[in-house]
Coordinates of C-alpha atoms and ligand atoms in Angstrom, one line a residue:
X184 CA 16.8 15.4 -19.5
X185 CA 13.6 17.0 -21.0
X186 CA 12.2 20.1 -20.6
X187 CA 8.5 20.2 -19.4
X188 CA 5.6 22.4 -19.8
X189 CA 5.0 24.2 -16.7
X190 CA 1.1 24.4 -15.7
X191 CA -0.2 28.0 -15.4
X192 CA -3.2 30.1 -14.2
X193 CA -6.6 27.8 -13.5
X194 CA -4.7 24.8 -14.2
X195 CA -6.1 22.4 -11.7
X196 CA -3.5 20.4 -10.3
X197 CA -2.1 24.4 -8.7
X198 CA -4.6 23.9 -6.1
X199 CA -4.2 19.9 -5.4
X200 CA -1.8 18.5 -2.1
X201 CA 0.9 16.7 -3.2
X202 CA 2.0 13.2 -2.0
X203 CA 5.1 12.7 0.3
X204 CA 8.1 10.8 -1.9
X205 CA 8.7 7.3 -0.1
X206 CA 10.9 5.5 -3.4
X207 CA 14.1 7.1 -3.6
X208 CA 14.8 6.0 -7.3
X209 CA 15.9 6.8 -10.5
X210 CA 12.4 7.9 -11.4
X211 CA 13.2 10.6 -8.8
X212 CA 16.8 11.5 -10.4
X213 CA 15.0 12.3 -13.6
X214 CA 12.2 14.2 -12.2
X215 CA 14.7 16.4 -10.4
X216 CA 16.5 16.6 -13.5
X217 CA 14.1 18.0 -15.6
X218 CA 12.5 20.3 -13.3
X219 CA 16.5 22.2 -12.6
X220 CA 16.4 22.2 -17.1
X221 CA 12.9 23.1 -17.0
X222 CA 13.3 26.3 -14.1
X223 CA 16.6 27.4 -16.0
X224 CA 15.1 27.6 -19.0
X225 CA 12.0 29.6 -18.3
X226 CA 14.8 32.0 -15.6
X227 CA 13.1 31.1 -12.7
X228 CA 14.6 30.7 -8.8
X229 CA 12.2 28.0 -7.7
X230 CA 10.1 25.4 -8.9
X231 CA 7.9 23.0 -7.7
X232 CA 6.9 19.2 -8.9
X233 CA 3.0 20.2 -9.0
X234 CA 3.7 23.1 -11.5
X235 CA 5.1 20.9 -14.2
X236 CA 1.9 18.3 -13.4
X237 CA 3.7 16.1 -10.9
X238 CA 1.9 15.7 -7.2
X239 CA 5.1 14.9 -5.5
X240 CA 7.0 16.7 -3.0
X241 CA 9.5 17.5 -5.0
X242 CA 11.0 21.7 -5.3
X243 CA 14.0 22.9 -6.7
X244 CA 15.5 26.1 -6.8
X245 CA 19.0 28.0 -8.0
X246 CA 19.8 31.6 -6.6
X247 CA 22.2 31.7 -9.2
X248 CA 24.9 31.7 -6.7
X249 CA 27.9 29.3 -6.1
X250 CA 25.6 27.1 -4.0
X251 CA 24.4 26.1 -8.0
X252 CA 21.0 24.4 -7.8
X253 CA 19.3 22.3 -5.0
X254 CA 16.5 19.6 -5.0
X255 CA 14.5 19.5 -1.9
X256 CA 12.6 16.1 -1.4
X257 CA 9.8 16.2 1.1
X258 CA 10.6 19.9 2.6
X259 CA 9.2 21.1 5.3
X260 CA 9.8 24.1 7.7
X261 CA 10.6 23.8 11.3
X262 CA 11.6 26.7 12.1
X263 CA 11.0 30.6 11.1
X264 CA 11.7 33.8 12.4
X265 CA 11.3 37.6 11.4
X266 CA 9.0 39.3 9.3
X267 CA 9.7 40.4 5.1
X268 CA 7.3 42.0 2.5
X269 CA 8.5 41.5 -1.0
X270 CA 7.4 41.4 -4.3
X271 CA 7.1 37.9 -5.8
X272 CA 6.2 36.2 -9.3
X273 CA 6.0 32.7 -10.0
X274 CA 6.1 30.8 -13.5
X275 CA 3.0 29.5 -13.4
X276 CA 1.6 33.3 -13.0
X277 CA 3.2 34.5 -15.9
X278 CA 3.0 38.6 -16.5
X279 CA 2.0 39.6 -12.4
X280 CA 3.6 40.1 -9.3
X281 CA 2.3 40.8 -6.2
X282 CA 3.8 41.6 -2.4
X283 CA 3.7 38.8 0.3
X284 CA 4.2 38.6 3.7
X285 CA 7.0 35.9 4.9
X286 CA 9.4 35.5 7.2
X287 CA 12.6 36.4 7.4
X288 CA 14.3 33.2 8.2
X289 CA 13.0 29.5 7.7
X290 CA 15.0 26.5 8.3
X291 CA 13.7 23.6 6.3
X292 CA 14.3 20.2 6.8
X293 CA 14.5 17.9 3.9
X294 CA 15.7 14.4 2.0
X295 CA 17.9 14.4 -0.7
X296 CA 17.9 12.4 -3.4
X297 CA 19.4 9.3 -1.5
X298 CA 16.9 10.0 1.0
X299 CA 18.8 11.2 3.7
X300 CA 17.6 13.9 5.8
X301 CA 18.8 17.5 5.9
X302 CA 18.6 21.0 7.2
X303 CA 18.5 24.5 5.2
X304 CA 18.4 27.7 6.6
X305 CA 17.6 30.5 4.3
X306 CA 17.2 34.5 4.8
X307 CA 15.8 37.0 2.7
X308 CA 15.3 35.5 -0.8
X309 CA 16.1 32.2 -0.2
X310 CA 13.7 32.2 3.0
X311 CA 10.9 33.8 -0.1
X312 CA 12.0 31.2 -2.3
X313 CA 11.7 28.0 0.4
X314 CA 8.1 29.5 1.6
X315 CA 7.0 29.8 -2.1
X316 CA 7.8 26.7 -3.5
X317 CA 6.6 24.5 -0.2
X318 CA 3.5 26.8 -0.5
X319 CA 3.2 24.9 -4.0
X320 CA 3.3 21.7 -2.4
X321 CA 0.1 22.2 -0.9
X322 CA -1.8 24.0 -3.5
X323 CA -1.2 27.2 -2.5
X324 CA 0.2 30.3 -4.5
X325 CA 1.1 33.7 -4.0
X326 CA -2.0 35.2 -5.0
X327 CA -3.4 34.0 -2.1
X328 CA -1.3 35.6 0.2
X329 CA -0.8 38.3 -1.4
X330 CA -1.1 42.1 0.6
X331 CA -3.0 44.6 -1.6
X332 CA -1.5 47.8 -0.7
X333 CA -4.4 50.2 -0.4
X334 CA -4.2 53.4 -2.8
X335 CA -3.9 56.4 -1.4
X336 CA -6.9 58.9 -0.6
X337 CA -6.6 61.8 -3.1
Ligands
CO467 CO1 5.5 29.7 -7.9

């Protein structure tokens, strides 16, 4: 296992798509298993192939919880419901935060690692989490969705 430098700020490859995972191999195992090192050791609950320079759709995340950590292989959401407004960060914005708007609920279907295919459903922070890192996949981050709450007329 090896940790890896997560990309940050106007690091290009943020913004690129990343390509659906067809070989289910060992190649896979080990990129799963040094983004879980890589997320633990920088605290994080998500992570996402294309921050540590990989344009797979690959994410992991860990709520800490005794669910442990979970590698998602080609996610995508079919279903979501509700409405949340949170704060977020993400590793590769280090030192900022911002509110976005997401839904409740999302159920996410998936592959694991042997390819087979799964469903999630997550509320509250996991549903954040889920939205976040498949957000990644497609070079999209928080900043861009993120609700500037308008300051108060003195
Ligand atoms: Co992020």
């Amino acid at each position: 296992m090896a940790i890896r430098i997560i990309r940050t700020d106007h690091d290009p490859i943020l913004r690129k798509i990343s390509k659906e995972v067809t070989s289910f191999d060992e190649k896979l195992d080990i990129l799963v298993e040094d983004m879980i090192e890589t997320m633990h050791q920088a605290d994080g609950v998500g992570l996402a192939a294309p921050q540590i320079g990989v344009l797979k759709r690959v994410i992991v995340f860990d709520l800490y919880d005794e669910d442990g950590p979970m590698a998602l292989i080609n996610p995508r959401i079919v279903e979501q419901n509700g409405l949340q407004m949170e704060e977020e960060g993400c590793l590769s914005l280090p030192g900022r935060h911002g509110v976005v708007k997401r839904p409740l609920s999302v159920t996410v279907q998936f592959e694991d690692l042997d390819g087979e295919t799964y469903e999630i459903t997550g509320e509250e922070l996991l549903a954040r989490v889920l939205c976040h890192e498949i957000d990644h996949l497609d070079g999209i981050l928080y900043i861009d969705k993120e609700i500037v709450l308008e300051e108060k007329a003195e």
